[in-house]
Amino acid sequence: MKVTRVRPHLLSVPLPRPIRTAIHDISAVDTVFVEVETDAGAVGMGYCFAFGRHRARALHALVEDLIPIYQGQDPHAARALFDSAWRSINFLGHAGVAVMALAPLDTACWDLAAQDAGLPLFRFLGGTRERVPAYASSGLWLDYSVDQLVSEARSFLAQGHRAMKMRLGRSPKEDIERVRLVREAIGPDVKLLADVNQGWNEATAIRVGRELEPFNLFWLEEPLPYENLEGCARVAAALATPIATGETDYGPLAMKRHLELRAADILMPDLQRMGGITGFLNAATLCEAFHTPVSSHLFMEASCHLLAAAPNGLILEHMAWWQELFEDGLRLVDGHVLLPDKPGIGLGLNRKALERFRV
Ligand SMILES: [Mg+2]
């Protein structure tokens, strides 16, 4: 099998409603969706994104720049191609747009290799789990009123979720009260996660984190600016609540730094910041070597396979932003995402949606 053509599509995927976190104010996800065509007729897919159309154009340009590395090659050589691409971006740096642009190309290769084997991606990667726990993440935003928070928490339960994530980063007093109200609304048995989106300093994280301990958070996410690994390690050591972080850092070696410093209890490598599936697999294996569970960040269509295949895969972030781009949505049953049984990533591309979102 040889790659015959790579087609990056520049899209603007509108969100159901604009969202606010401690550091975001967003109405669309500016996406580069990549199709990799082969002489066998199979097409692999992946995507990367940024907030901001010009930034997505930069990603698009970097994807085009990397295409010659993949053109004419066998997608089964995903790791070798990743290695070539990784070395080729050395001058730009192993972070930022260059790594993000590599992700959809690498992901599409793994998708194609699994399709060629006739196996769903998680089975191709050696996994057997047919379902993975997931948490609802497309909501419980920072700008919600208390009533909106509670009503959406209830609607997540009605949709079959058994875990959900809310955002923190208002005043400490408000944050604590909002966690209390959501916990009260969902009861003690539903997993509640909280994401600070890097909004606190170390002292605030320890002080507010301690006040949140009675609400039994499943994890407290990115309490500090992401590059403050030593501070995050001190927060993790000070709190009984597990700390999750890692989504904002680049490449598996960044996960190694987190692990060596014991920056957090759970790492959540982001598919595009790992440079795709090759980088994510390396990150997950590193985490396993350090007895650390691994979660995911966005990109649930591919990430569900990666967590199903990882012995230390903990829980999937269920984020519905790109759902319309796929013919088959991921099915959710009793708090678990069911893994697709079709070959590859296995969700099918919705061409009408692709055309509708094209920039
Ligand atoms: Mg987060």
CSV table of C-alpha atoms in Angstrom, one decimal, residues 54-277:
chain,number,residue,atom,x,y,z
A,54,HIS,CA,-5.1,32.4,10.8
A,55,ARG,CA,-3.6,30.0,13.2
A,56,ALA,CA,-5.4,27.1,11.4
A,57,ARG,CA,-3.9,28.5,8.2
A,58,ALA,CA,-0.5,28.1,9.7
A,59,LEU,CA,-1.3,24.5,10.6
A,60,HIS,CA,-2.5,23.9,7.1
A,61,ALA,CA,0.7,25.2,5.7
A,62,LEU,CA,2.8,23.0,8.0
A,63,VAL,CA,0.7,19.9,7.0
A,64,GLU,CA,1.4,20.7,3.4
A,65,ASP,CA,5.1,21.1,4.2
A,66,LEU,CA,5.2,17.6,5.7
A,67,ILE,CA,3.3,15.9,2.9
A,68,PRO,CA,6.4,15.0,0.8
A,69,ILE,CA,7.6,12.8,3.7
A,70,TYR,CA,4.5,10.7,3.4
A,71,GLN,CA,3.8,10.8,-0.3
A,72,GLY,CA,4.6,7.5,-2.0
A,73,GLN,CA,5.3,5.7,1.3
A,74,ASP,CA,3.6,2.7,2.9
A,75,PRO,CA,1.4,3.8,5.8
A,76,HIS,CA,2.4,0.6,7.7
A,77,ALA,CA,5.7,2.4,8.3
A,78,ALA,CA,4.0,4.9,10.6
A,79,ARG,CA,6.8,4.8,13.2
A,80,ALA,CA,9.6,5.2,10.7
A,81,LEU,CA,7.7,8.1,8.9
A,82,PHE,CA,7.1,9.7,12.3
A,83,ASP,CA,10.8,9.5,13.0
A,84,SER,CA,11.6,11.2,9.6
A,85,ALA,CA,9.0,13.9,10.2
A,86,TRP,CA,10.2,14.5,13.7
A,87,ARG,CA,13.8,15.0,12.6
A,88,SER,CA,12.7,17.2,9.7
A,89,ILE,CA,10.9,19.7,12.1
A,90,ASN,CA,14.0,19.9,14.4
A,91,PHE,CA,14.8,23.5,13.3
A,92,LEU,CA,11.2,24.7,13.9
A,93,GLY,CA,11.2,22.9,17.2
A,94,HIS,CA,9.5,19.9,18.7
A,95,ALA,CA,6.5,21.9,20.0
A,96,GLY,CA,3.8,24.1,18.6
A,97,VAL,CA,2.4,24.0,15.1
A,98,ALA,CA,5.0,21.7,13.6
A,99,VAL,CA,4.2,18.9,16.0
A,100,MET,CA,0.4,19.6,15.7
A,101,ALA,CA,0.6,19.4,11.9
A,102,LEU,CA,2.4,16.0,12.1
A,103,ALA,CA,-0.4,14.5,14.2
A,104,PRO,CA,-3.1,14.1,11.5
A,105,LEU,CA,-0.6,12.5,9.0
A,106,ASP,CA,0.6,10.1,11.6
A,107,THR,CA,-2.9,9.3,12.8
A,108,ALA,CA,-4.1,8.6,9.3
A,109,CYS,CA,-1.2,6.1,8.7
A,110,TRP,CA,-2.2,4.1,11.8
A,111,ASP,CA,-5.9,4.3,10.6
A,112,LEU,CA,-4.8,2.9,7.2
A,113,ALA,CA,-2.6,0.2,8.6
A,114,ALA,CA,-5.5,-1.0,10.9
A,115,GLN,CA,-7.9,-0.8,7.9
A,116,ASP,CA,-5.5,-2.9,5.8
A,117,ALA,CA,-5.4,-5.5,8.6
A,118,GLY,CA,-9.2,-5.5,8.7
A,119,LEU,CA,-9.2,-4.7,12.4
A,120,PRO,CA,-10.6,-1.8,14.5
A,121,LEU,CA,-7.6,0.3,15.5
A,122,PHE,CA,-7.7,-0.8,19.2
A,123,ARG,CA,-7.4,-4.4,18.2
A,124,PHE,CA,-4.6,-3.6,15.7
A,125,LEU,CA,-2.8,-2.0,18.6
A,126,GLY,CA,-3.1,-5.2,20.7
A,127,GLY,CA,-6.1,-4.1,22.8
A,128,THR,CA,-9.1,-6.2,23.8
A,129,ARG,CA,-11.3,-3.8,25.7
A,130,GLU,CA,-14.5,-3.2,23.8
A,131,ARG,CA,-15.6,-0.2,25.9
A,132,VAL,CA,-13.8,2.5,27.9
A,133,PRO,CA,-15.1,4.7,30.7
A,134,ALA,CA,-15.7,8.2,29.5
A,135,TYR,CA,-16.6,11.5,31.1
A,136,ALA,CA,-18.8,14.3,29.7
A,137,SER,CA,-16.7,17.3,28.9
A,138,SER,CA,-18.7,19.3,26.4
A,139,GLY,CA,-20.2,21.6,29.0
A,140,LEU,CA,-20.3,22.8,32.6
A,141,TRP,CA,-18.5,25.9,31.5
A,142,LEU,CA,-17.2,28.7,33.6
A,143,ASP,CA,-19.7,31.3,32.4
A,144,TYR,CA,-22.7,29.2,33.3
A,145,SER,CA,-25.1,30.4,36.0
A,146,VAL,CA,-25.6,28.0,38.9
A,147,ASP,CA,-29.0,26.9,37.4
A,148,GLN,CA,-27.4,26.2,34.0
A,149,LEU,CA,-24.7,24.1,35.7
A,150,VAL,CA,-27.1,22.0,37.6
A,151,SER,CA,-29.5,21.5,34.7
A,152,GLU,CA,-26.7,20.4,32.4
A,153,ALA,CA,-25.2,18.1,35.0
A,154,ARG,CA,-28.6,16.4,35.1
A,155,SER,CA,-28.9,16.2,31.4
A,156,PHE,CA,-25.5,14.5,31.1
A,157,LEU,CA,-26.8,11.8,33.5
A,158,ALA,CA,-29.9,11.4,31.3
A,159,GLN,CA,-27.6,10.9,28.3
A,160,GLY,CA,-26.0,8.0,30.0
A,161,HIS,CA,-22.9,9.7,31.4
A,162,ARG,CA,-21.6,8.5,34.8
A,163,ALA,CA,-18.8,11.0,35.0
A,164,MET,CA,-18.5,14.7,34.0
A,165,LYS,CA,-16.1,17.6,34.2
A,166,MET,CA,-16.8,21.2,35.3
A,167,ARG,CA,-14.5,24.2,35.0
A,168,LEU,CA,-13.1,26.3,37.8
A,169,GLY,CA,-11.4,29.6,37.8
A,170,ARG,CA,-14.0,32.1,39.1
A,171,SER,CA,-13.3,33.3,42.7
A,172,PRO,CA,-12.3,30.5,45.1
A,173,LYS,CA,-15.5,31.1,47.0
A,174,GLU,CA,-17.7,30.7,43.9
A,175,ASP,CA,-15.7,27.7,42.7
A,176,ILE,CA,-16.2,25.8,46.0
A,177,GLU,CA,-19.9,26.6,46.0
A,178,ARG,CA,-20.4,25.5,42.4
A,179,VAL,CA,-18.6,22.2,43.0
A,180,ARG,CA,-20.8,21.7,46.1
A,181,LEU,CA,-24.0,22.3,44.1
A,182,VAL,CA,-23.0,20.0,41.2
A,183,ARG,CA,-22.0,17.3,43.6
A,184,GLU,CA,-25.3,17.6,45.4
A,185,ALA,CA,-27.2,17.4,42.1
A,186,ILE,CA,-25.4,14.3,40.8
A,187,GLY,CA,-25.1,12.4,44.0
A,188,PRO,CA,-22.0,10.7,45.5
A,189,ASP,CA,-21.6,7.9,43.0
A,190,VAL,CA,-21.1,9.9,39.8
A,191,LYS,CA,-17.5,10.8,39.1
A,192,LEU,CA,-17.0,14.6,39.2
A,193,LEU,CA,-13.8,16.1,37.6
A,194,ALA,CA,-12.8,19.8,37.8
A,195,ASP,CA,-10.5,21.6,35.3
A,196,VAL,CA,-8.8,24.9,36.4
A,197,ASN,CA,-7.3,25.4,32.9
A,198,GLN,CA,-4.1,26.7,34.5
A,199,GLY,CA,-5.9,29.5,36.3
A,200,TRP,CA,-4.4,29.3,39.8
A,201,ASN,CA,-1.0,29.8,41.5
A,202,GLU,CA,0.5,27.2,43.8
A,203,ALA,CA,-0.8,28.7,47.0
A,204,THR,CA,-4.3,29.1,45.7
A,205,ALA,CA,-4.2,25.5,44.3
A,206,ILE,CA,-3.3,24.1,47.7
A,207,ARG,CA,-5.7,26.2,49.7
A,208,VAL,CA,-8.7,25.8,47.4
A,209,GLY,CA,-7.8,22.2,46.6
A,210,ARG,CA,-8.0,21.4,50.3
A,211,GLU,CA,-11.4,23.0,50.6
A,212,LEU,CA,-12.6,20.9,47.7
A,213,GLU,CA,-11.4,17.6,49.2
A,214,PRO,CA,-14.8,16.8,50.9
A,215,PHE,CA,-16.5,16.8,47.4
A,216,ASN,CA,-14.4,13.8,46.4
A,217,LEU,CA,-13.3,15.0,43.0
A,218,PHE,CA,-12.1,12.2,40.6
A,219,TRP,CA,-9.4,14.6,39.6
A,220,LEU,CA,-8.3,18.3,39.7
A,221,GLU,CA,-6.9,19.3,36.3
A,222,GLU,CA,-4.2,21.7,35.3
A,223,PRO,CA,-4.3,23.7,38.5
A,224,LEU,CA,-1.2,25.8,37.5
A,225,PRO,CA,0.3,27.2,34.3
A,226,TYR,CA,1.3,24.1,32.5
A,227,GLU,CA,5.1,24.7,32.4
A,228,ASN,CA,5.3,24.9,36.2
A,229,LEU,CA,6.0,21.2,36.8
A,230,GLU,CA,7.7,21.6,40.1
A,231,GLY,CA,4.8,23.6,41.5
A,232,CYS,CA,2.4,21.1,40.2
A,233,ALA,CA,4.3,18.3,41.9
A,234,ARG,CA,4.1,20.2,45.2
A,235,VAL,CA,0.3,20.6,44.7
A,236,ALA,CA,-0.1,16.9,43.9
A,237,ALA,CA,1.9,16.0,47.1
A,238,ALA,CA,-0.2,18.4,49.2
A,239,LEU,CA,-3.6,17.1,48.1
A,240,ALA,CA,-5.4,13.8,48.5
A,241,THR,CA,-7.4,14.6,45.4
A,242,PRO,CA,-5.6,13.2,42.3
A,243,ILE,CA,-4.0,15.9,40.0
A,244,ALA,CA,-4.2,15.5,36.3
A,245,THR,CA,-2.2,17.4,33.8
A,246,GLY,CA,-0.1,17.2,30.6
A,247,GLU,CA,-2.6,18.2,27.8
A,248,THR,CA,-0.7,21.4,27.0
A,249,ASP,CA,2.8,19.9,26.7
A,250,TYR,CA,4.5,18.6,23.6
A,251,GLY,CA,5.9,15.2,22.7
A,252,PRO,CA,6.4,12.0,24.8
A,253,LEU,CA,9.6,13.4,26.3
A,254,ALA,CA,7.5,16.2,28.0
A,255,MET,CA,5.5,13.4,29.6
A,256,LYS,CA,8.8,11.9,30.8
A,257,ARG,CA,9.7,15.2,32.5
A,258,HIS,CA,6.2,15.2,34.2
A,259,LEU,CA,6.7,11.6,35.3
A,260,GLU,CA,10.2,12.1,36.7
A,261,LEU,CA,9.1,15.1,38.7
A,262,ARG,CA,5.9,13.4,39.8
A,263,ALA,CA,4.1,16.5,38.6
A,264,ALA,CA,0.7,14.7,38.7
A,265,ASP,CA,-1.1,11.5,39.5
A,266,ILE,CA,-2.6,11.1,36.1
A,267,LEU,CA,-1.3,12.3,32.7
A,268,MET,CA,-3.5,13.3,29.8
A,269,PRO,CA,-1.4,13.5,26.6
A,270,ASP,CA,-3.1,15.4,23.8
A,271,LEU,CA,-3.1,13.5,20.5
A,272,GLN,CA,-2.0,16.5,18.4
A,273,ARG,CA,0.6,17.7,20.9
A,274,MET,CA,2.1,14.2,20.9
A,275,GLY,CA,2.4,14.4,17.1
A,276,GLY,CA,-0.3,11.8,16.6
A,277,ILE,CA,-0.8,8.1,17.5
